[in-house]
Amino acid sequence: MCGIVGYVGRQSAAPILFEGLQHLEYRGYDSAGIAVLDRDGALAVLKREGKLRDLEASLTEMPRGSAGIGHTRWATHGPPSERNAHPHTSAAGEVIVVQNGIVENYRELRAELEPGLAASGRSWQSDTDTEVIPELIARALADGLSFRDALAQAVGRLRGANAVAAVYRREPGRIYAARQGSAGGIIVGFGEDEMFLASDLPALLRHTTSVYHLEDGDIAEIDADGVLVSRGGAPSFAPQPTQVNLDPVAVARGPYRHFMLKEIHEQPRALSDTIRGRARLSPPRALPADLTFSELALRNIERVLVIGMGTSLHAAMIGRWWIEQIAGIPADFDNASEFRFRAPLLGPSTLVVSVTQSGETIDTLGAISHVRERWDAPQLTITNVEGSEATRQADASIVLRCGPEIGVASTKTFVGSLAALYLLACRLGHAQGRLSDAELSGRLEDLLTAPSLVERGLQLSDRCASVMRQFTAASNFLVLGRGIEYPLAMEAALKCKEISYVHAEGYAAGEMKHGPIALLDDGFPVIALAPRGPLFDKMMSAIQQVRARAAPVIAVGDAGDAELDELVDHFIGVPPTSALLTPFSLSPVIQLLAYHIALARGLDIDQPRNLAKTVTVE
Ligand code: G6P
């Protein structure tokens, strides 16, 4: 949600913190700030409303100081403003804090701290929940605790999931960090005579690949020579760093105008990487290594529930379709944020599959723990981030290997999740004897064509651009699909909303006549996803109904489909494929359609307003 960075070493901290924040801007970008301490404890704080570039202009005013923390914000409590931007400082100015997460009991804590503040003639300086943290730490320091213990005590009083970084003016060569619950993670980076802190790896890669991920409950005390971690009441220890295998080039935009475009174009390779080693043809086997459940456990699965949020929920919907069609097992999907507050009937024979590219989405993590606490159901998570909270909580994981996804709108992790779900359906069908060896082999061979389907879809970028340029001024789109294309219609509509700010609804085409049709006229464009398949004739009827209301139709169908081409105003032909594989042929086109409207409208595609890549708050 928000991004945190920290630095302590021999260099000037401010430019390093700023550069780190640039890599975390995808997590939040409505305001930002940096605090730096010099050797004598002199403090400089710089905060600005708006994007990081608004902070950059004043960066040269920052004094040289070799320890500091920084933050890029996605507002939760209080609007984006300089006053609400982090870092936040205790009333006496000694304790400086940045936070990612939500202090759910901040009202109670404010009420408790207020009399003390008032007695010293001070008042709250922001509308944030964060500001109670430096104040709680200051109270604990006044009670005689060391800074580390004061931080531990303060964090222990917070309800919710939080990652915190702090500096203390009386300890200028040190930075501190704490993690409570899963708040998008916090990582310590090891350098030579310098140490780093960040919410995510891209902010560290230019400096180090040697890292330690703080665990829930960890308090880290960091100076230029290393880190000491305390956990619970146990003695502090110096954690062993692990090496990450990520190339800084993977997090650079390269020649592409936007990360989203880069990631759309990376999809064939990302898909191949997801599938690699997981679709063995002889003897045929899907996911030979990732599913750590026993064959007996797989055979006993009677139902599958696939959950997720946003784009991952749409992948879950398609996964449900494949599990029913390929594995022949009853399957459902659910929105994780709704599921966790229902009382569904699950049991040990229900496999719960969570889809979450970040592995940190709070709604999905909440659903995973809801399942763990109430039912003894096996859980599998599908995520792009190895070591993420979802992988720690689930019983087994499929890690996508798509490489870092920086654009806020998910693209390559969507197709990666689709491949993982398809493989899962194949494995379950085979394990339960519903797919013979030969059938499994055929299904896997089909999947191996997916990267080239996507590749050919990417060649339609210019065509998508020229069609969408004609609808730059449209304020609404209806996107229709049926069967496996229905979740894709929802995904297309979500992409339009996310990056183009166009109101768009994804509908099952059969449902259109029950309401949405009332909206249609010659100014209401309709996108119809209509490849040849079992429901093609029904799609054609829906398109006829749209045409009869004079609404312009953009159809995405099989290349060479003259009948469809003739019927609609604009036709985009994707490579024909089998009915189960259309999500791969259509995905690049729906992404490119949304991308090109946003581009024509001159919008900030990688950082759309109000959104964040990793949503660690409810
Ligand atoms: C945010 C992102 C979406 C993403 C959703 C779920 O809303 O902006 O792109 O689909 O979270 O994220 P997850 O990491 O769980 O897939």
XYZ file of C-alpha atoms and ligand atoms in Angstrom:
634
model
C 0.000 0.000 0.000
C 2.575 2.534 1.134
C 6.293 2.171 0.467
C 8.990 2.390 3.141
C 12.737 2.805 2.696
C 15.655 3.241 5.087
C 19.398 3.773 4.843
C 22.321 3.890 7.237
C 25.962 4.026 6.137
C 28.691 6.377 5.029
C 26.958 8.024 2.085
C 24.481 10.867 2.027
C 21.141 9.207 2.815
C 18.651 11.515 1.057
C 19.454 10.652 -2.601
C 19.569 6.922 -1.781
C 16.223 7.096 0.003
C 14.725 9.035 -2.876
C 15.973 6.546 -5.442
C 14.538 3.691 -3.356
C 11.182 5.432 -3.179
C 11.125 5.739 -6.961
C 11.037 1.943 -7.124
C 8.193 1.789 -4.604
C 6.006 4.489 -6.083
C 3.750 1.758 -7.484
C 2.646 1.119 -3.886
C 1.332 4.615 -3.296
C 1.921 7.984 -4.864
C -0.226 10.690 -3.322
C 2.487 12.214 -1.115
C 5.995 11.378 0.019
C 8.599 12.310 2.587
C 12.120 11.720 3.823
C 13.776 12.242 7.229
C 17.558 12.332 7.600
C 19.735 12.487 10.712
C 23.287 13.729 10.660
C 26.032 12.402 12.929
C 25.088 14.833 15.707
C 21.423 13.991 15.623
C 20.353 17.095 13.709
C 17.106 16.228 11.932
C 15.894 17.322 8.505
C 12.423 16.368 7.273
C 11.122 16.970 3.760
C 7.512 16.189 2.811
C 5.446 16.976 -0.236
C 1.930 16.316 -1.422
C 1.781 14.686 -4.861
C 4.146 12.450 -6.752
C 7.793 11.910 -5.988
C 8.876 14.357 -8.661
C 7.336 17.074 -6.447
C 9.715 16.030 -3.684
C 12.693 15.783 -6.014
C 12.815 19.514 -6.691
C 13.564 20.179 -2.999
C 15.935 17.280 -2.504
C 19.020 19.433 -2.921
C 17.930 21.405 0.156
C 18.304 18.269 2.286
C 21.429 18.403 4.454
C 23.917 15.548 4.294
C 23.069 12.920 6.860
C 23.982 9.290 6.774
C 20.889 7.720 8.316
C 17.291 8.173 7.332
C 13.895 6.824 6.417
C 11.450 7.610 3.607
C 7.872 6.927 2.629
C 5.542 7.108 -0.330
C 1.898 7.221 0.719
C -1.463 5.827 -0.355
C -3.872 7.723 1.861
C -6.015 5.808 4.328
C -6.592 8.260 7.217
C -6.735 11.862 6.117
C -6.498 13.193 2.572
C -3.238 13.431 0.638
C -1.475 16.563 1.944
C 1.878 17.681 3.256
C 0.453 17.589 6.777
C -0.549 13.931 6.431
C 2.546 12.813 4.518
C 5.028 10.664 6.450
C 7.428 10.793 8.324
C 5.571 11.699 11.500
C 7.391 12.989 14.540
C 6.684 12.780 18.267
C 5.578 16.035 19.851
C 8.999 16.594 21.367
C 10.603 16.009 17.966
C 12.812 13.101 19.069
C 11.145 10.104 17.463
C 10.499 9.947 13.720
C 8.346 7.229 12.144
C 7.035 5.983 8.784
C 4.376 3.274 8.609
C 2.639 0.957 6.167
C -0.650 -0.530 7.328
C -3.509 0.604 9.503
C -3.564 1.195 13.242
C -7.086 -0.082 13.755
C -7.289 1.136 17.373
C -5.825 4.578 16.682
C -8.896 6.362 18.063
C -8.531 4.667 21.441
C -4.797 5.337 21.434
C -5.296 8.977 20.533
C -7.795 9.364 23.376
C -5.303 7.794 25.767
C -2.389 9.959 24.620
C -4.296 13.227 24.265
C -4.280 14.424 27.900
C -0.472 14.100 28.016
C -0.129 15.992 24.765
C -2.506 18.721 25.908
C -0.684 19.056 29.240
C 2.520 19.856 27.391
C 0.675 22.413 25.240
C 0.797 20.296 22.066
C -1.773 18.850 19.714
C -1.899 16.322 16.878
C -0.186 17.509 13.730
C -2.002 15.275 11.208
C -5.209 13.332 10.573
C -3.309 10.054 10.339
C -3.455 6.906 12.422
C 0.372 6.841 12.198
C 1.001 9.730 14.521
C 0.132 7.699 17.627
C 3.205 5.517 16.989
C 5.981 8.082 17.628
C 3.976 9.317 20.601
C 3.656 5.834 22.096
C 7.388 5.302 21.594
C 8.161 8.660 23.234
C 6.030 7.671 26.260
C 7.848 4.382 26.621
C 11.224 6.151 26.347
C 10.132 8.529 29.084
C 9.433 5.457 31.214
C 13.101 4.530 30.841
C 12.934 1.887 28.096
C 15.637 1.575 25.456
C 14.540 2.661 21.969
C 14.297 -0.935 20.811
C 12.103 -1.919 23.745
C 10.037 1.236 23.403
C 9.417 0.445 19.738
C 8.498 -3.146 20.606
C 6.121 -1.991 23.296
C 4.508 0.614 21.022
C 4.048 -1.802 18.132
C 2.665 -4.379 20.556
C -0.132 -1.951 21.387
C -1.244 -1.506 17.766
C -4.146 -3.508 16.378
C -3.974 -4.386 12.691
C -1.106 -5.211 10.386
C 1.753 -2.739 10.334
C 5.295 -2.277 9.102
C 7.147 0.572 10.785
C 10.544 2.208 10.308
C 11.902 4.727 12.793
C 14.869 6.889 13.699
C 15.691 8.393 17.090
C 17.604 11.645 17.347
C 19.689 10.387 20.262
C 20.914 7.433 18.181
C 21.899 9.096 14.902
C 23.783 6.152 13.391
C 20.867 3.764 13.588
C 17.543 2.986 11.985
C 14.884 0.691 13.377
C 12.165 -1.405 11.798
C 9.264 -3.472 13.086
C 6.789 -5.807 11.502
C 3.472 -6.712 13.046
C 1.200 -9.015 11.072
C 1.412 -8.976 7.327
C 1.592 -5.435 6.073
C 3.226 -5.991 2.737
C 6.540 -7.061 4.220
C 9.713 -5.240 5.140
C 13.162 -6.275 3.994
C 16.638 -5.481 5.335
C 19.370 -5.187 2.658
C 23.032 -5.886 3.473
C 25.778 -3.708 1.925
C 29.476 -3.027 2.599
C 29.545 -0.671 5.587
C 25.986 0.303 4.819
C 22.546 -1.206 5.310
C 19.199 -0.664 3.631
C 15.545 -1.148 4.381
C 12.630 -1.387 1.961
C 9.075 -2.648 1.586
C 9.995 -4.489 -1.592
C 13.032 -5.829 -3.437
C 13.084 -3.446 -6.428
C 14.134 -0.652 -4.037
C 17.165 -2.662 -2.937
C 18.441 -4.328 -6.089
C 20.692 -1.516 -7.247
C 22.567 -1.770 -3.950
C 22.404 -5.379 -2.853
C 20.914 -8.810 -3.449
C 21.699 -9.921 0.098
C 18.532 -9.598 2.141
C 16.613 -10.610 5.244
C 12.788 -10.544 5.308
C 11.509 -9.470 8.714
C 8.976 -11.862 10.175
C 5.827 -11.070 12.073
C 6.839 -9.682 15.485
C 10.453 -8.850 14.520
C 12.126 -5.677 15.727
C 15.291 -4.821 13.773
C 18.047 -2.542 15.034
C 20.232 -1.567 12.091
C 23.526 0.309 11.893
C 26.145 0.568 9.141
C 27.742 -2.725 10.209
C 24.695 -4.985 10.359
C 21.374 -5.829 11.894
C 20.223 -7.333 15.165
C 16.747 -8.790 15.348
C 14.701 -9.395 18.456
C 11.622 -11.533 18.453
C 9.360 -11.950 21.473
C 11.363 -12.064 24.680
C 14.234 -14.106 23.151
C 17.782 -12.702 22.967
C 18.618 -10.697 19.838
C 20.292 -12.485 16.943
C 22.152 -11.455 13.799
C 20.098 -12.995 10.961
C 21.792 -14.701 8.030
C 21.037 -12.906 4.766
C 19.640 -14.833 1.816
C 20.567 -14.114 -1.803
C 17.848 -13.022 -4.194
C 18.086 -14.014 -7.779
C 16.686 -10.914 -9.452
C 18.254 -8.790 -12.121
C 17.948 -4.985 -11.721
C 17.053 -4.934 -15.471
C 13.849 -6.805 -14.581
C 12.677 -3.771 -12.645
C 13.705 -1.185 -15.261
C 11.256 0.166 -17.844
C 13.724 -0.177 -20.710
C 12.607 1.166 -24.083
C 8.895 0.906 -23.250
C 6.791 3.973 -22.627
C 5.135 2.377 -19.603
C 5.783 -0.561 -17.299
C 2.322 -1.818 -18.197
C 3.242 -1.978 -21.876
C 6.557 -3.654 -21.048
C 4.772 -6.228 -18.934
C 2.098 -6.858 -21.564
C 4.915 -7.589 -24.018
C 6.752 -9.784 -21.522
C 3.783 -12.160 -21.354
C 4.975 -14.841 -23.782
C 8.231 -15.207 -21.823
C 6.475 -14.914 -18.449
C 4.027 -17.642 -19.480
C 6.820 -19.919 -20.677
C 8.598 -19.388 -17.357
C 5.432 -20.233 -15.419
C 4.885 -23.408 -17.446
C 8.557 -24.522 -17.549
C 8.996 -27.948 -15.926
C 5.332 -28.058 -14.986
C 3.845 -29.604 -18.137
C 5.826 -32.823 -18.566
C 4.729 -34.794 -21.612
C 6.330 -38.178 -21.169
C 5.258 -39.668 -18.953
C 2.546 -37.016 -18.819
C 2.389 -35.096 -15.575
C 1.196 -31.612 -14.610
C 2.839 -29.738 -11.744
C 5.165 -32.616 -10.840
C 6.912 -30.684 -8.073
C 4.754 -27.862 -6.711
C 1.741 -29.680 -5.303
C 3.116 -31.118 -2.117
C -0.157 -32.881 -1.287
C -0.111 -36.664 -1.447
C -1.714 -38.476 -4.389
C -4.280 -39.809 -1.945
C -5.140 -36.301 -0.783
C -5.536 -35.170 -4.427
C -7.759 -38.161 -5.162
C -9.966 -37.315 -2.187
C -10.716 -33.742 -3.230
C -14.447 -33.459 -3.825
C -14.725 -29.737 -4.373
C -12.455 -26.816 -5.216
C -12.988 -23.225 -4.129
C -10.892 -20.588 -5.897
C -10.648 -17.144 -4.270
C -8.967 -13.832 -5.103
C -9.474 -10.103 -5.545
C -9.455 -7.802 -8.570
C -7.691 -9.314 -11.547
C -6.848 -12.393 -9.492
C -10.566 -12.936 -8.865
C -11.126 -12.971 -12.630
C -8.348 -15.560 -12.966
C -10.123 -17.536 -10.209
C -13.373 -17.437 -12.213
C -11.613 -18.852 -15.260
C -9.888 -21.442 -13.033
C -13.300 -22.588 -11.793
C -14.336 -23.147 -15.395
C -11.248 -25.254 -16.159
C -11.519 -27.295 -12.954
C -15.101 -28.193 -13.842
C -14.419 -28.802 -17.523
C -11.010 -30.489 -17.396
C -10.975 -32.163 -13.979
C -14.722 -32.784 -13.668
C -14.671 -31.671 -10.024
C -17.362 -29.343 -8.605
C -15.778 -25.917 -8.303
C -16.745 -22.424 -7.137
C -15.062 -19.063 -7.008
C -15.468 -16.341 -4.454
C -14.377 -12.824 -3.757
C -11.945 -13.240 -0.834
C -13.192 -10.157 1.019
C -16.762 -11.476 1.008
C -15.897 -15.108 1.568
C -14.055 -14.414 4.807
C -17.156 -12.959 6.412
C -19.549 -15.679 5.318
C -20.053 -19.064 6.918
C -19.642 -21.328 3.896
C -19.635 -25.071 4.282
C -16.161 -26.421 3.699
C -14.509 -29.566 4.897
C -11.327 -31.584 4.585
C -12.247 -32.635 1.051
C -12.479 -29.044 -0.253
C -9.295 -27.699 -1.802
C -9.095 -23.919 -1.296
C -7.003 -22.193 -3.946
C -6.070 -18.545 -3.398
C -4.835 -16.487 -6.328
C -2.804 -13.394 -5.411
C 0.013 -12.011 -7.545
C 1.525 -10.112 -4.601
C 0.842 -12.767 -1.978
C 0.136 -9.877 0.399
C -3.444 -8.734 -0.338
C -5.043 -8.398 3.066
C -8.483 -9.604 1.950
C -7.002 -12.774 0.484
C -4.732 -13.386 3.473
C -7.775 -12.877 5.707
C -9.636 -15.537 3.725
C -6.686 -17.947 3.975
C -6.611 -17.609 7.754
C -10.426 -17.819 7.907
C -10.154 -21.248 6.256
C -7.277 -22.318 8.495
C -9.057 -21.307 11.680
C -12.428 -22.897 10.905
C -11.894 -25.877 8.660
C -9.226 -28.442 8.127
C -9.271 -27.770 4.375
C -6.067 -28.103 2.308
C -4.893 -24.786 0.863
C -2.907 -23.976 -2.240
C -1.815 -20.461 -3.155
C -0.890 -19.178 -6.609
C 1.367 -16.135 -6.366
C 4.181 -14.351 -8.141
C 6.164 -13.633 -4.986
C 8.234 -16.366 -3.449
C 8.306 -16.125 0.338
C 5.240 -13.862 0.413
C 2.795 -14.154 3.277
C 0.387 -16.257 1.204
C 3.127 -18.853 0.637
C 3.809 -18.954 4.360
C 0.179 -19.464 5.262
C -0.955 -21.938 2.605
C -0.018 -25.639 2.622
C 1.423 -25.557 -0.904
C 2.294 -22.860 -3.448
C 2.675 -22.419 -7.173
C 5.089 -19.516 -7.665
C 4.522 -17.981 -11.093
C 8.076 -16.851 -12.019
C 6.654 -13.968 -14.108
C 9.343 -11.567 -12.838
C 8.509 -8.362 -10.949
C 5.301 -6.647 -12.042
C 5.529 -2.902 -11.480
C 2.532 -1.539 -13.436
C -0.380 -1.185 -11.032
C -2.755 -2.990 -13.401
C -1.887 -6.702 -13.380
C -1.166 -8.168 -16.817
C 1.563 -10.800 -16.990
C 0.691 -12.185 -13.559
C -2.896 -12.624 -14.818
C -1.842 -14.911 -17.669
C 0.694 -16.601 -15.371
C -2.085 -17.331 -12.848
C -4.227 -18.688 -15.676
C -1.489 -21.122 -16.696
C -1.105 -22.276 -13.082
C -4.859 -22.858 -12.757
C -5.002 -24.750 -16.044
C -2.141 -26.979 -14.864
C -3.916 -27.515 -11.558
C -7.096 -28.603 -13.365
C -5.021 -31.059 -15.434
C -3.289 -32.476 -12.373
C -6.527 -32.922 -10.433
C -8.277 -34.526 -13.411
C -5.399 -36.969 -13.867
C -5.053 -37.727 -10.143
C -8.773 -38.535 -9.958
C -8.670 -40.731 -13.039
C -10.883 -38.483 -15.145
C -8.077 -37.711 -17.592
C -6.191 -40.632 -19.119
C -2.474 -40.292 -19.813
C -3.263 -39.556 -23.458
C -5.881 -36.935 -22.561
C -3.541 -35.274 -20.072
C -0.823 -35.200 -22.700
C -3.221 -33.566 -25.164
C -4.282 -30.923 -22.635
C -0.660 -30.134 -21.790
C 0.306 -29.909 -25.449
C -2.535 -27.405 -25.865
C -1.191 -25.340 -22.997
C 2.266 -25.278 -24.565
C 0.740 -23.256 -27.437
C -0.354 -20.504 -25.000
C 2.852 -18.395 -25.214
C 2.574 -18.245 -29.005
C -1.151 -17.373 -28.802
C -0.243 -14.455 -26.582
C 2.638 -13.497 -28.861
C 0.288 -13.323 -31.845
C -2.236 -11.311 -29.803
C 0.493 -8.737 -29.114
C 0.857 -8.128 -32.840
C -2.625 -6.570 -32.728
C -1.428 -3.585 -30.702
C -1.667 -1.111 -33.622
C -5.095 -2.398 -34.565
C -6.290 -1.990 -30.939
C -4.847 1.547 -30.914
C -6.566 2.574 -34.144
C -9.944 1.219 -32.980
C -9.769 2.753 -29.522
C -8.679 6.169 -30.819
C -12.224 6.432 -32.187
C -13.670 6.005 -28.687
C -11.387 8.325 -26.732
C -14.335 10.457 -25.701
C -16.646 7.574 -24.733
C -17.737 7.691 -21.098
C -19.048 4.130 -20.943
C -18.354 0.684 -22.332
C -20.308 -2.517 -21.977
C -18.108 -5.593 -22.387
C -19.913 -8.837 -23.190
C -18.747 -12.428 -23.071
C -20.177 -15.865 -22.426
C -18.805 -18.988 -20.824
C -15.068 -18.767 -20.296
C -15.091 -15.342 -21.966
C -17.434 -13.883 -19.319
C -14.681 -13.434 -16.686
C -12.520 -11.991 -19.474
C -15.251 -9.429 -20.173
C -15.107 -8.502 -16.478
C -11.328 -8.257 -16.638
C -11.525 -6.046 -19.744
C -13.973 -3.751 -17.938
C -11.762 -3.658 -14.839
C -8.748 -2.683 -16.933
C -10.771 0.147 -18.573
C -11.802 1.447 -15.156
C -8.339 1.103 -13.628
C -6.196 2.850 -16.171
C -8.568 4.740 -18.513
C -11.058 5.924 -15.863
C -13.851 4.955 -18.247
C -16.940 3.494 -16.694
C -17.122 -0.055 -18.045
C -19.185 -3.063 -17.064
C -18.329 -6.653 -17.847
C -21.479 -8.681 -18.355
C -22.484 -12.208 -19.230
C -24.007 -11.621 -22.669
C -27.132 -13.585 -21.727
C -27.740 -11.163 -18.855
C -27.597 -8.064 -21.039
C -31.266 -8.209 -21.994
C -32.222 -8.220 -18.304
C -31.210 -4.628 -17.667
C -28.049 -3.221 -19.256
C -29.734 -3.133 -22.675
C -31.754 -0.167 -21.393
C -28.535 1.885 -21.443
C -27.689 1.258 -25.070
C -27.877 3.860 -27.808
C -25.588 5.096 -30.551
C -23.266 6.714 -27.986
C -22.720 3.613 -25.855
C -20.020 1.347 -27.324
C -20.110 -2.380 -26.685
C -17.076 -4.667 -26.793
C -18.078 -8.252 -27.612
C -15.684 -11.138 -26.955
C -16.843 -13.665 -29.517
C -14.354 -16.310 -30.604
C -15.890 -19.394 -32.296
C -16.866 -21.875 -29.596
C -19.887 -23.635 -28.127
C -21.637 -20.355 -27.239
C -20.771 -18.451 -30.418
C -24.324 -18.448 -31.823
C -25.667 -17.080 -28.573
C -23.038 -14.321 -28.662
C -24.114 -13.510 -32.208
C -27.723 -13.121 -31.005
C -26.599 -10.764 -28.247
C -24.607 -8.718 -30.781
C -27.706 -8.519 -33.004
C -29.688 -7.187 -30.041
C -27.002 -4.548 -29.472
C -26.943 -3.598 -33.167
C -30.729 -3.194 -33.111
C -30.232 -0.430 -30.486
C -27.665 1.291 -32.739
C -24.832 0.881 -30.230
C -21.422 0.664 -31.919
C -19.876 -2.806 -31.577
C -16.200 -3.690 -31.342
C -15.911 -7.464 -31.669
C -12.902 -9.562 -30.770
C -13.235 -12.882 -32.570
C -11.355 -15.469 -34.563
C -9.174 -14.004 -37.300
C -10.896 -14.593 -40.647
C -14.424 -14.781 -39.175
C -16.167 -12.969 -42.043
C -19.667 -13.398 -40.601
C -18.758 -11.596 -37.369
C -16.621 -9.038 -39.170
C -19.558 -8.086 -41.385
C -21.973 -7.753 -38.514
C -19.968 -5.335 -36.345
C -18.477 -1.858 -36.679
C -14.933 -2.797 -35.703
C -13.436 -6.255 -35.810
C -10.227 -7.451 -34.150
C -9.196 -10.959 -35.192
C -7.235 -13.062 -32.706
C -5.602 -16.427 -33.514
C -8.274 -19.155 -33.435
C -7.727 -21.754 -30.745
C -9.590 -24.446 -28.822
C -12.552 -23.356 -26.699
C -10.607 -23.813 -23.445
C -7.620 -21.704 -24.464
C -9.323 -18.443 -25.498
C -8.249 -16.694 -22.258
C -4.704 -16.786 -23.665
C -5.605 -15.495 -27.127
C -7.917 -12.748 -25.817
C -5.987 -11.479 -22.776
C -3.384 -9.406 -24.642
C -6.103 -7.775 -26.729
C -8.296 -6.770 -23.783
C -5.237 -5.352 -22.037
C -4.152 -3.438 -25.138
C -7.636 -2.021 -25.719
C -7.636 -0.501 -22.221
C -4.011 0.603 -22.575
C -4.660 2.455 -25.804
C -7.714 4.348 -24.513
C -5.668 5.463 -21.512
C -2.791 6.448 -23.797
C -5.068 8.416 -26.124
C -6.494 10.181 -23.085
C -2.999 11.083 -21.878
C -3.390 9.356 -18.501
C -0.771 8.185 -16.020
C -0.951 4.518 -16.958
C 1.508 3.061 -14.474
C 0.179 5.053 -11.546
C -3.569 5.446 -11.962
C -5.249 7.672 -9.426
C -6.420 6.162 -6.118
C -5.000 2.686 -6.825
C -2.097 0.728 -5.415
C -0.418 -2.431 -6.587
C -0.379 -4.222 -3.279
C -3.372 -3.619 -1.079
C -2.432 -4.411 2.496
C -5.288 -2.517 4.128
C -8.970 -3.385 4.303
C -5.011 -4.406 -6.395
C -4.326 -4.269 -7.740
C -4.979 -5.217 -8.746
C -4.942 -6.646 -8.209
C -5.615 -6.737 -6.827
C -5.390 -8.099 -6.189
O -6.303 -3.899 -6.444
O -4.412 -2.932 -8.194
O -4.260 -5.157 -9.966
O -5.601 -7.480 -9.107
O -5.035 -5.770 -5.954
O -4.026 -8.246 -5.922
P -3.296 -9.625 -5.718
O -1.878 -9.251 -5.373
O -3.979 -10.301 -4.568
O -3.405 -10.382 -6.974
